[in-house]
Amino acid sequence: MIKVIDQLTNLFTTAFVECGYEEKYGVVTISNRPDLCQYQCNGALAAAKQYKKAPIMIANEIVERCKDNSALKEITAIMPGFINFSVKEEFLVDYLQGMSMDERLGCEEAKNPDTVVVDYGGPNVAKPLHVGHLRPAIIGESIKRMVRFLGHNVIGDAHLGDWGTQMGLIIAEVRKRQPNLPYFDESFTGEYPSEAPFSISELEEIYPTASEYSKEHPEFREEAKEVVFELQNGHRGYTALWNHIMTVSVNDLKKNYDNLNVHFDVWKKESDAQPYIPGMVTYLKETGFAKISEGALVVDVKEETDTKEIPPCMILKSDGASLYATTDLATLVERMELFNPASVIYVVDKRQELHFELVFRCVKKTKLVPENVNLTFLGFGTMNGKDGKPFKTRDGGVMRLEYLMDSINEEVYKKIMSNREMGEEEAREVAKIVGLAALKYGDLSNQASKDYIFDIDRFTSFEGNTGPYILYTIVRIKSILAKYQEENKAVDVSKLSIKSGNTREYGISEVNLMLECAKFNDVIEHAAYENAPHKLCAYVYDLANAFSTFYHENKIIAEENKEKQQEWIALINLVLRILSTCIELLGFSAPEKM
């Protein structure tokens, strides 16, 4: 379906052309003064300078040309040259009828789908997820879902941190504790055990212990570095142990991400990029892009337009060791070979912006990635406590993500039990669903790049701009529809049953609700292409508010005019479908009751 705003822009573009002006002046926007009109066109103001006419003269010409159009209810030229207008209810109803009949609610799929890689998550193996992993997981998941909804081939990549000193410390610590394991016996030629020599809880204790020990014992740290070197060169025992670490860690990570309703399409690792590094380094040397600077191999990525100092992108350290940049460059080479994406989106802490700017410049300058591939850095801000500092536990530590989720669920459970008659088991299940919505909506409703305050009381409130409020709205609509269907079992609520030529009176709240519904495909498109889940959240809140106003002003179930009642039921059924689709794209769902 052609978006409402585009239909109206087409109408005004035609009018401008017919009046002798360029088509670019016909752009229509939603009114920023809804008390005056629904839509506006400001093209006359812009055209005035080019055509050396007073803008109000041009505006009046356009109004005269459009005033008899069947879609328009009212149209006025306002000094100095604004064009304010509203559409007929029949125009809106016809549009909503089309949405209602469409599985995708009028949202078109991309005619030429792109392959898009979304790099989000980024957890390190052998470590538990903590609150710092929340934002990339839920922001990236929502972006993946929105872009996929528009019809593109989207690949969500967890991009695990599984390489470097961390791995060496873990393996060295395991050897210190269990030196007789076959992985450390150089003469062992048999099959290694299929079971890991540690559980996830043991593994999560091993790394911090080893890290702390290495600070006091430099010889242990050197031992860990040697382990890394041998692992990277194919040491058979270390490789088998590394596989155990990966299996145990990834299984636990998947369980925790499942609880967040976050699902990656591929679980690629830093180590997957290692085979691409030697060939990449050779290419950079042979093409002359890379040069030696103070012993290190670097690529100069400065540009003439730079207004600040931009350091070179370091490829190899003076001792030949690779760096994060090396791995990220090689990962892009790998992604081009495996997926050939048109776009790669990185959902990463905004403090890494310079690092990724260097990487992006480097791959484009050296032609490791074609110029037409879009590389996007979506830097997210910090989740802070009420003190304005990064969120911590009471003892000052970093909180595990599962503990944060438990605390939200417990808070929601208390509110459910204090306000509703519901069994404990059912209340616990509902609390999980509502708690996840509270957590995700509380985060996603903020612009990704901004820091925000984590306020459990506000996030779990059933009133205001919160996840629970959105779910309560959905549950209320479900309840009305269920009650209506009990009384009118033969009625099909999946279609807007508006009669052609219907001229009944429409209340303001009903028109406003229809206008909000009609924005759906425009909002989805902008939110997806701008990587902006917060814009979808803002729309969901506006739609929920519009429904609440409509609900309080109209007795839907008690309405005596059965034809009007049927239209209302069809309308709120459409609202339900839109809200349900939106929260699915945001990564959470609604219970049947609250």
Coordinates of C-alpha atoms in Angstrom, one line a residue:
M1 CA 0.0 0.0 0.0
I2 CA 1.1 3.5 -0.8
K3 CA 1.6 5.3 2.6
V4 CA -1.0 8.0 3.4
I5 CA 1.6 10.7 3.6
D6 CA 2.9 9.7 0.1
Q7 CA -0.6 9.7 -1.3
L8 CA -1.1 13.2 -0.1
T9 CA 2.3 14.3 -1.3
N10 CA 1.5 13.0 -4.7
L11 CA -1.8 15.0 -4.7
F12 CA 0.0 18.2 -3.8
T13 CA 3.0 17.5 -6.1
T14 CA 0.5 17.3 -9.0
A15 CA -1.1 20.5 -7.9
F16 CA 2.2 22.4 -7.8
V17 CA 3.2 21.1 -11.3
E18 CA -0.2 22.0 -12.8
C19 CA 0.2 25.5 -11.4
G20 CA 3.7 25.8 -13.0
Y21 CA 5.9 25.1 -10.1
E22 CA 8.5 22.3 -9.5
E23 CA 7.3 19.1 -8.0
K24 CA 9.7 19.2 -5.1
Y25 CA 7.5 21.8 -3.4
G26 CA 4.6 19.4 -2.9
V27 CA 5.9 17.5 0.1
V28 CA 3.3 17.0 2.8
T29 CA 4.1 16.5 6.5
I30 CA 2.0 15.7 9.6
S31 CA 0.9 18.9 11.2
N32 CA 2.9 20.2 14.2
R33 CA -0.3 21.9 15.3
P34 CA -2.9 19.1 15.4
D35 CA -5.3 21.6 17.0
L36 CA -5.4 23.4 13.7
C37 CA -5.2 20.7 11.1
Q38 CA -4.1 17.1 10.4
Y39 CA -1.5 17.8 7.7
Q40 CA 0.4 20.7 6.2
C41 CA 2.4 21.6 3.1
N42 CA 5.0 24.4 3.4
G43 CA 6.1 24.3 -0.2
A44 CA 4.8 27.7 -1.1
L45 CA 7.2 29.3 1.4
A46 CA 10.1 27.6 -0.3
A47 CA 8.9 28.3 -3.9
A48 CA 8.4 32.0 -3.3
K49 CA 12.0 32.9 -3.6
Q50 CA 12.6 31.0 -6.8
Y51 CA 9.4 32.3 -8.5
K52 CA 9.6 35.8 -7.0
K53 CA 6.0 35.6 -5.7
A54 CA 4.5 36.2 -2.3
P55 CA 4.2 32.8 -0.7
I56 CA 0.5 33.4 0.2
M57 CA -0.3 33.9 -3.5
I58 CA 1.3 30.5 -4.3
A59 CA -0.5 28.8 -1.4
N60 CA -3.8 30.2 -2.5
E61 CA -3.3 28.8 -6.1
I62 CA -2.6 25.4 -4.6
V63 CA -5.6 25.5 -2.3
E64 CA -7.8 26.5 -5.3
R65 CA -6.5 23.6 -7.3
C66 CA -7.0 21.0 -4.4
K67 CA -10.2 22.2 -2.7
D68 CA -12.5 19.9 -4.6
N69 CA -10.4 16.7 -4.2
S70 CA -12.4 13.8 -2.8
A71 CA -9.8 13.0 -0.2
L72 CA -9.8 16.4 1.5
K73 CA -12.2 17.7 4.1
E74 CA -10.8 21.1 4.8
I75 CA -8.0 23.1 3.2
T76 CA -6.8 26.6 4.0
A77 CA -3.9 28.9 3.1
I78 CA -2.6 30.7 6.2
M79 CA -0.2 33.7 6.2
P80 CA 2.6 33.9 5.3
G81 CA 2.1 30.8 3.1
F82 CA 1.3 27.7 5.0
I83 CA -1.3 25.2 3.6
N84 CA -3.2 23.5 6.3
F85 CA -5.6 20.7 5.6
S86 CA -7.5 17.6 7.0
V87 CA -8.7 14.5 5.2
K88 CA -12.2 13.1 5.0
E89 CA -13.1 10.2 7.3
E90 CA -14.1 8.1 4.3
F91 CA -10.6 8.5 2.9
L92 CA -9.1 7.2 6.2
V93 CA -11.6 4.4 6.5
D94 CA -10.8 3.2 3.0
Y95 CA -7.1 3.2 3.8
L96 CA -7.6 1.3 7.1
Q97 CA -9.8 -1.2 5.2
G98 CA -6.8 -1.9 3.0
M99 CA -4.6 -2.3 6.0
S100 CA -7.0 -4.6 7.7
M101 CA -7.2 -6.9 4.7
D102 CA -3.4 -7.1 4.4
E103 CA -1.3 -9.6 6.4
R104 CA 1.4 -7.0 6.6
L105 CA -0.9 -4.2 7.6
G106 CA -0.1 -2.2 4.4
C107 CA 3.6 -2.3 4.9
E108 CA 5.3 -3.1 1.6
E109 CA 8.3 -5.5 1.4
A110 CA 11.5 -4.3 -0.2
K111 CA 11.3 -4.9 -4.0
N112 CA 15.1 -5.4 -4.2
P113 CA 16.0 -7.0 -0.8
D114 CA 19.5 -6.4 0.6
T115 CA 21.6 -8.6 2.7
V116 CA 22.3 -6.8 6.0
V117 CA 24.6 -8.1 8.8
V118 CA 23.8 -6.8 12.3
D119 CA 26.8 -7.2 14.7
Y120 CA 25.4 -7.1 18.2
G121 CA 25.7 -8.9 21.5
G122 CA 29.5 -9.2 21.6
P123 CA 29.8 -11.3 24.8
N124 CA 33.1 -12.9 25.9
V125 CA 33.1 -16.6 26.4
A126 CA 33.6 -18.1 29.9
K127 CA 32.1 -15.0 31.4
P128 CA 28.5 -14.4 32.6
L129 CA 26.4 -11.8 30.9
H130 CA 26.2 -8.6 32.9
V131 CA 24.1 -5.4 32.6
G132 CA 26.6 -4.1 30.1
H133 CA 25.4 -6.7 27.6
L134 CA 21.8 -5.6 27.9
R135 CA 21.8 -2.7 25.5
P136 CA 23.6 -4.2 22.5
A137 CA 21.5 -7.3 22.8
I138 CA 18.0 -5.7 22.8
I139 CA 18.8 -2.7 20.5
G140 CA 20.5 -5.0 17.9
E141 CA 17.6 -7.6 18.2
S142 CA 15.0 -4.9 17.5
I143 CA 16.9 -3.4 14.5
K144 CA 17.3 -6.9 13.1
R145 CA 13.6 -7.6 13.4
M146 CA 12.5 -4.2 11.9
V147 CA 14.8 -4.5 8.9
R148 CA 13.8 -8.1 8.3
F149 CA 10.1 -7.0 8.5
L150 CA 10.8 -4.7 5.6
G151 CA 11.8 -7.8 3.5
H152 CA 15.6 -7.7 3.7
N153 CA 17.8 -10.7 4.3
V154 CA 19.2 -9.9 7.8
I155 CA 21.9 -11.9 9.6
G156 CA 22.2 -11.3 13.3
D157 CA 25.8 -12.2 14.5
A158 CA 26.7 -12.6 18.1
H159 CA 30.4 -12.0 17.4
L160 CA 31.8 -13.8 20.4
G161 CA 35.0 -12.7 22.1
D162 CA 36.9 -16.0 22.2
W163 CA 40.5 -15.2 21.4
G164 CA 43.6 -13.6 23.0
T165 CA 45.0 -13.5 26.5
Q166 CA 41.7 -14.4 28.1
M167 CA 41.8 -17.9 26.6
G168 CA 45.4 -18.3 27.6
L169 CA 44.6 -17.4 31.2
I170 CA 41.7 -19.9 31.4
I171 CA 43.7 -22.8 29.9
A172 CA 46.7 -22.0 32.1
E173 CA 44.5 -22.0 35.2
V174 CA 42.9 -25.3 34.3
R175 CA 46.4 -26.8 33.8
K176 CA 47.5 -25.4 37.2
R177 CA 44.4 -27.0 38.9
Q178 CA 44.3 -30.3 36.9
P179 CA 47.8 -30.9 35.4
N180 CA 47.1 -34.6 34.8
L181 CA 44.4 -34.0 32.2
P182 CA 45.3 -35.5 28.8
Y183 CA 45.1 -32.0 27.1
F184 CA 48.4 -31.2 28.7
D185 CA 50.1 -34.5 27.9
E186 CA 52.3 -33.9 24.9
S187 CA 52.6 -37.6 24.3
F188 CA 48.8 -38.2 24.3
T189 CA 47.6 -39.4 20.9
G190 CA 44.1 -40.8 21.7
E191 CA 40.7 -39.2 21.6
Y192 CA 40.1 -36.5 24.1
P193 CA 37.1 -36.8 26.5
S194 CA 33.8 -35.7 25.0
E195 CA 32.7 -34.1 28.4
A196 CA 34.2 -30.8 29.5
P197 CA 36.3 -31.0 32.7
F198 CA 34.3 -28.1 34.1
S199 CA 30.8 -26.8 34.5
I200 CA 29.7 -23.3 33.4
S201 CA 29.7 -22.1 37.1
E202 CA 33.3 -23.4 37.5
L203 CA 34.3 -21.9 34.2
E204 CA 32.9 -18.5 35.2
E205 CA 35.0 -18.7 38.4
I206 CA 38.2 -19.8 36.6
Y207 CA 38.8 -16.7 34.5
P208 CA 38.6 -14.0 37.2
T209 CA 40.7 -16.1 39.5
A210 CA 43.4 -16.5 36.8
S211 CA 43.2 -12.9 35.9
E212 CA 43.7 -11.8 39.5
Y213 CA 46.5 -14.3 40.0
S214 CA 48.4 -13.1 36.9
K215 CA 48.6 -9.6 38.2
E216 CA 50.7 -10.8 41.2
H217 CA 52.6 -13.4 39.2
P218 CA 54.0 -12.1 35.9
E219 CA 55.4 -15.6 35.1
F220 CA 51.9 -16.9 35.0
R221 CA 50.8 -14.2 32.6
E222 CA 53.8 -15.1 30.3
E223 CA 52.7 -18.7 30.5
A224 CA 49.2 -17.7 29.4
K225 CA 50.6 -15.8 26.5
E226 CA 52.6 -18.8 25.4
V227 CA 49.4 -20.9 25.6
V228 CA 47.7 -18.4 23.3
F229 CA 50.6 -18.6 20.8
E230 CA 50.4 -22.4 20.8
L231 CA 46.6 -22.4 20.6
Q232 CA 46.8 -20.1 17.6
N233 CA 49.3 -22.4 16.0
G234 CA 47.1 -25.5 16.3
H235 CA 48.2 -27.1 19.6
R236 CA 46.0 -30.3 19.6
G237 CA 45.3 -30.4 23.4
Y238 CA 44.7 -26.7 23.8
T239 CA 42.4 -26.7 20.8
A240 CA 40.3 -29.6 22.3
L241 CA 40.1 -27.7 25.6
W242 CA 39.1 -24.5 23.8
N243 CA 36.3 -26.4 22.0
H244 CA 35.0 -27.5 25.5
I245 CA 35.2 -23.9 26.7
M246 CA 33.2 -22.8 23.6
T247 CA 30.5 -25.5 23.9
V248 CA 29.9 -24.9 27.6
S249 CA 29.9 -21.1 27.3
V250 CA 27.7 -20.9 24.2
N251 CA 25.1 -23.3 25.6
D252 CA 24.8 -21.1 28.7
L253 CA 24.8 -17.9 26.6
K254 CA 22.0 -19.2 24.4
K255 CA 19.9 -20.0 27.5
N256 CA 20.4 -16.5 28.9
Y257 CA 19.7 -14.8 25.5
D258 CA 16.6 -16.9 25.1
N259 CA 15.3 -15.5 28.4
L260 CA 15.8 -12.0 26.8
N261 CA 14.0 -13.1 23.6
V262 CA 17.2 -12.4 21.7
H263 CA 18.1 -14.9 19.0
F264 CA 21.2 -14.7 16.8
D265 CA 21.3 -16.2 13.3
V266 CA 25.0 -17.0 13.5
W267 CA 27.4 -17.4 16.4
K268 CA 30.6 -16.3 14.7
K269 CA 33.7 -15.8 16.8
E270 CA 36.8 -13.6 16.7
S271 CA 38.8 -16.8 16.1
D272 CA 36.8 -17.3 12.8
A273 CA 38.5 -14.3 11.4
Q274 CA 42.1 -15.5 12.2
P275 CA 42.6 -17.5 9.0
Y276 CA 41.9 -14.3 7.0
I277 CA 44.6 -12.3 8.7
P278 CA 47.8 -13.6 6.9
G279 CA 46.3 -13.1 3.4
M280 CA 45.0 -9.6 4.4
V281 CA 48.3 -8.5 5.8
T282 CA 50.1 -9.7 2.7
Y283 CA 47.7 -7.8 0.5
L284 CA 48.1 -4.6 2.5
K285 CA 51.8 -4.8 2.2
E286 CA 52.0 -5.7 -1.5
T287 CA 49.5 -3.0 -2.5
G288 CA 51.5 -0.4 -0.5
F289 CA 48.6 0.6 1.7
A290 CA 50.4 -0.6 4.8
K291 CA 53.7 0.8 6.0
I292 CA 56.0 0.4 9.0
S293 CA 55.8 3.2 11.6
E294 CA 57.9 2.9 14.8
G295 CA 58.1 -0.9 14.2
A296 CA 54.4 -1.4 13.8
L297 CA 52.5 -2.1 10.5
V298 CA 49.9 0.7 10.0
V299 CA 47.6 2.1 7.4
D300 CA 47.3 5.9 7.2
V301 CA 43.6 6.8 7.1
K302 CA 43.8 10.6 7.5
E303 CA 41.7 12.6 5.1
E304 CA 42.2 16.2 3.9
T305 CA 38.9 17.3 5.3
D306 CA 39.7 16.1 8.9
T307 CA 39.4 18.9 11.5
K308 CA 40.9 16.7 14.2
E309 CA 43.9 14.5 14.5
I310 CA 43.2 11.0 13.2
P311 CA 45.7 8.3 14.1
P312 CA 46.7 5.5 11.7
C313 CA 44.9 2.2 11.8
M314 CA 47.4 -0.2 13.4
I315 CA 47.4 -3.7 11.7
L316 CA 50.2 -5.4 13.6
K317 CA 52.2 -4.5 16.7
S318 CA 56.0 -4.2 16.5
D319 CA 56.3 -7.8 17.7
G320 CA 54.0 -9.0 14.9
A321 CA 51.0 -9.6 17.2
S322 CA 47.5 -8.7 15.9
L323 CA 45.1 -6.3 17.6
Y324 CA 41.4 -5.7 17.9
A325 CA 41.6 -3.7 14.7
T326 CA 43.2 -6.6 12.9
T327 CA 40.5 -8.9 13.9
D328 CA 37.7 -6.5 13.0
L329 CA 39.3 -5.8 9.6
A330 CA 39.6 -9.6 9.0
T331 CA 36.0 -10.1 10.2
L332 CA 34.8 -7.7 7.5
V333 CA 36.8 -9.6 4.9
E334 CA 35.2 -12.8 6.1
R335 CA 31.7 -11.3 6.0
M336 CA 32.2 -10.0 2.5
E337 CA 33.3 -13.6 1.4
L338 CA 30.5 -15.4 3.3
F339 CA 27.5 -13.1 3.0
N340 CA 28.4 -10.3 0.5
P341 CA 26.3 -7.8 2.5
A342 CA 25.1 -4.4 1.2
S343 CA 25.2 -3.2 4.8
V344 CA 26.9 -4.0 8.1
I345 CA 25.5 -2.4 11.3
Y346 CA 27.6 -2.5 14.4
V347 CA 25.7 -2.0 17.7
V348 CA 28.5 -1.2 20.0
D349 CA 29.4 1.0 23.0
K350 CA 29.7 4.6 21.7
R351 CA 33.1 4.9 23.4
Q352 CA 34.4 2.7 20.6
E353 CA 33.5 5.2 17.9
L354 CA 37.1 6.2 17.0
H355 CA 38.2 2.5 16.8
F356 CA 35.4 1.8 14.3
E357 CA 36.0 5.0 12.4
L358 CA 39.6 3.9 11.8
V359 CA 38.4 0.4 10.8
F360 CA 35.8 1.7 8.4
R361 CA 38.2 4.1 6.8
C362 CA 40.8 1.5 6.5
V363 CA 38.6 -1.1 4.7
K364 CA 37.3 1.5 2.3
K365 CA 40.6 3.0 1.5
T366 CA 42.3 -0.3 0.9
K367 CA 39.3 -1.7 -1.0
L368 CA 39.0 -4.7 1.3
V369 CA 35.3 -3.7 1.3
P370 CA 33.6 -2.2 -1.8
E371 CA 32.8 1.5 -1.7
N372 CA 29.1 0.9 -2.1
V373 CA 28.8 -1.3 1.1
N374 CA 27.3 0.7 3.9
L375 CA 29.1 0.4 7.2
T376 CA 27.2 1.9 10.2
F377 CA 28.4 2.4 13.7
L378 CA 25.4 2.6 16.1
G379 CA 27.0 3.6 19.4
F380 CA 24.9 3.1 22.4
G381 CA 25.0 5.1 25.7
T382 CA 25.3 3.8 29.3
M383 CA 22.6 2.4 31.5
N384 CA 23.1 4.4 34.7
G385 CA 21.8 4.1 38.3
K386 CA 19.8 6.8 40.0
D387 CA 23.1 8.4 41.0
G388 CA 23.8 9.0 37.3
K389 CA 26.8 6.6 37.3
P390 CA 27.0 3.3 35.5
F391 CA 24.6 0.8 37.0
K392 CA 26.2 -1.3 39.8
T393 CA 25.2 -3.7 42.5
R394 CA 24.9 -2.5 46.1
D395 CA 28.5 -3.6 46.8
G396 CA 29.8 -1.7 43.8
G397 CA 30.2 -4.7 41.5
V398 CA 28.8 -5.3 38.0
M399 CA 25.4 -7.0 38.2
R400 CA 24.8 -10.2 36.3
L401 CA 22.1 -9.8 33.7
E402 CA 20.0 -12.7 35.1
Y403 CA 19.9 -11.0 38.5
L404 CA 18.7 -7.7 36.9
M405 CA 15.9 -9.6 35.1
D406 CA 15.0 -11.5 38.3
S407 CA 14.7 -8.1 40.2
I408 CA 12.4 -6.7 37.5
N409 CA 10.2 -9.8 37.5
E410 CA 9.9 -9.8 41.2
E411 CA 8.8 -6.1 41.2
V412 CA 6.2 -6.8 38.6
Y413 CA 5.0 -9.9 40.5
K414 CA 4.4 -7.9 43.6
K415 CA 2.4 -5.3 41.7
I416 CA 0.3 -8.0 40.0
M417 CA -0.5 -9.7 43.3
S418 CA -1.4 -6.5 45.0
N419 CA -3.8 -5.4 42.3
R420 CA -5.3 -8.6 40.9
E421 CA -6.8 -11.9 42.0
M422 CA -4.4 -14.4 40.3
G423 CA -2.8 -17.6 41.5
E424 CA 0.9 -17.5 42.3
E425 CA 2.0 -19.7 39.5
E426 CA 0.1 -17.8 36.9
A427 CA 1.2 -14.5 38.3
R428 CA 4.9 -15.6 38.1
E429 CA 4.4 -16.5 34.4
V430 CA 2.7 -13.2 33.7
A431 CA 5.4 -11.3 35.6
K432 CA 8.1 -12.8 33.3
I433 CA 6.3 -11.5 30.2
V434 CA 5.5 -8.1 31.7
G435 CA 9.0 -7.9 33.3
L436 CA 10.7 -8.4 29.9
A437 CA 8.5 -5.7 28.4
A438 CA 9.3 -3.3 31.2
L439 CA 13.1 -3.9 30.8
K440 CA 13.1 -3.8 27.0
Y441 CA 10.7 -0.9 26.5
G442 CA 12.4 1.1 29.3
D443 CA 15.7 0.8 27.4
L444 CA 14.4 1.0 23.7
S445 CA 12.2 4.1 24.3
N446 CA 15.5 6.1 24.8
Q447 CA 17.5 7.1 21.8
A448 CA 20.3 4.4 21.5
S449 CA 23.2 6.9 21.7
K450 CA 21.9 8.6 24.9
D451 CA 22.7 7.5 28.5
Y452 CA 19.6 6.8 30.6
I453 CA 18.7 6.2 34.2
F454 CA 17.6 2.7 35.1
D455 CA 14.6 3.3 37.4
I456 CA 12.9 0.0 38.3
D457 CA 9.9 1.7 39.9
R458 CA 9.2 3.8 36.7
F459 CA 10.0 1.0 34.3
T460 CA 7.5 -1.4 36.0
S461 CA 4.7 1.1 36.4
F462 CA 1.4 0.3 34.8
E463 CA 0.9 3.9 34.0
G464 CA 2.8 6.4 31.8
N465 CA 5.3 5.7 29.0
T466 CA 6.2 2.1 30.0
G467 CA 6.2 -1.4 28.7
P468 CA 3.5 -2.6 31.3
Y469 CA 1.2 0.3 30.2
I470 CA 1.5 -0.8 26.5
L471 CA 0.8 -4.4 27.5
Y472 CA -2.2 -3.4 29.6
T473 CA -3.6 -1.6 26.6
I474 CA -3.2 -4.7 24.5
V475 CA -4.8 -6.9 27.1
R476 CA -7.7 -4.5 27.5
I477 CA -8.4 -4.7 23.7
K478 CA -8.2 -8.5 23.8
S479 CA -10.8 -8.5 26.7
I480 CA -13.2 -6.2 24.7
L481 CA -12.9 -8.4 21.6
A482 CA -13.4 -11.6 23.6
K483 CA -16.5 -10.2 25.3
Y484 CA -17.9 -9.0 21.9
Q485 CA -17.3 -12.4 20.3
E486 CA -19.1 -14.1 23.2
E487 CA -22.2 -12.1 22.4
N488 CA -21.9 -12.1 18.6
K489 CA -20.1 -15.3 17.6
A490 CA -20.9 -14.9 13.9
V491 CA -19.2 -11.5 13.5
D492 CA -15.9 -11.4 11.8
V493 CA -13.8 -8.8 13.6
S494 CA -10.8 -9.1 11.2
K495 CA -12.3 -6.7 8.7
L496 CA -13.4 -3.1 8.8
S497 CA -17.1 -3.3 7.9
I498 CA -17.6 0.3 6.7
K499 CA -20.3 0.7 4.1
S500 CA -19.3 2.6 1.0
G501 CA -20.8 6.1 1.1
N502 CA -21.2 6.0 4.9
T503 CA -21.6 9.5 6.1
R504 CA -22.1 9.1 9.9
E505 CA -20.7 11.5 12.4
Y506 CA -17.2 10.6 13.7
G507 CA -16.0 11.6 17.1
I508 CA -12.6 13.4 17.5
S509 CA -11.2 10.5 19.5
E510 CA -12.2 8.0 16.8
V511 CA -10.7 10.1 14.0
N512 CA -7.5 10.6 16.0
L513 CA -7.2 6.8 16.5
M514 CA -7.7 6.2 12.8
L515 CA -5.0 8.8 12.0
E516 CA -2.6 7.0 14.4
C517 CA -3.3 3.6 12.7
A518 CA -2.7 5.1 9.3
K519 CA 0.9 6.2 10.3
F520 CA 2.0 2.6 10.9
N521 CA 3.9 1.8 7.7
D522 CA 5.6 5.2 7.6
V523 CA 6.8 4.8 11.2
I524 CA 8.1 1.3 10.6
E525 CA 10.0 2.4 7.5
H526 CA 11.7 5.3 9.2
A527 CA 12.4 3.4 12.4
A528 CA 14.1 0.6 10.5
Y529 CA 16.1 2.6 8.0
E530 CA 17.2 5.0 10.7
N531 CA 18.1 2.2 13.2
A532 CA 15.8 3.9 15.7
P533 CA 13.7 1.6 17.9
H534 CA 12.9 4.6 20.0
K535 CA 10.8 6.0 17.2
L536 CA 8.8 2.8 17.1
C537 CA 8.3 3.0 20.9
A538 CA 7.1 6.6 20.6
Y539 CA 4.5 5.5 18.0
V540 CA 3.3 2.6 20.1
Y541 CA 2.8 5.0 23.1
D542 CA 0.9 7.5 20.9
L543 CA -1.3 4.7 19.5
A544 CA -2.0 3.2 23.0
N545 CA -2.9 6.7 24.3
A546 CA -5.2 7.3 21.3
F547 CA -6.9 4.0 22.0
S548 CA -7.3 4.8 25.7
T549 CA -8.9 8.2 24.9
F550 CA -11.3 6.5 22.4
Y551 CA -12.1 3.7 24.9
H552 CA -13.0 6.2 27.7
E553 CA -15.1 8.3 25.5
N554 CA -17.2 5.5 23.9
K555 CA -19.1 2.6 25.4
I556 CA -18.0 0.0 22.8
I557 CA -19.8 -3.1 24.2
A558 CA -22.9 -1.1 25.3
E559 CA -23.2 0.8 22.0
E560 CA -26.8 0.3 20.7
N561 CA -26.1 1.2 17.1
K562 CA -24.9 -2.3 16.0
E563 CA -23.4 -1.1 12.7
K564 CA -21.4 1.6 14.5
Q565 CA -20.4 -1.0 17.1
Q566 CA -19.2 -3.4 14.4
E567 CA -17.1 -0.6 12.9
W568 CA -15.6 0.2 16.3
I569 CA -14.8 -3.5 16.9
A570 CA -13.1 -3.7 13.5
L571 CA -11.1 -0.6 14.3
I572 CA -9.8 -1.7 17.7
N573 CA -9.1 -5.2 16.2
L574 CA -6.8 -3.3 13.8
V575 CA -5.3 -1.4 16.7
L576 CA -4.6 -4.7 18.4
R577 CA -2.9 -6.1 15.3
I578 CA -0.7 -3.0 14.9
L579 CA 0.3 -2.9 18.6
S580 CA 1.1 -6.7 18.6
T581 CA 3.2 -6.3 15.5
C582 CA 5.1 -3.4 17.0
I583 CA 6.0 -5.1 20.2
E584 CA 7.1 -8.2 18.3
L585 CA 9.5 -5.9 16.4
L586 CA 10.7 -4.5 19.7
G587 CA 11.3 -8.0 21.0
F588 CA 8.6 -8.7 23.6
S589 CA 5.0 -10.1 23.7
A590 CA 1.8 -9.6 25.7
P591 CA 0.0 -12.0 28.1
E592 CA -3.6 -12.9 27.7
K593 CA -4.5 -11.1 31.0
M594 CA -2.8 -8.9 33.6

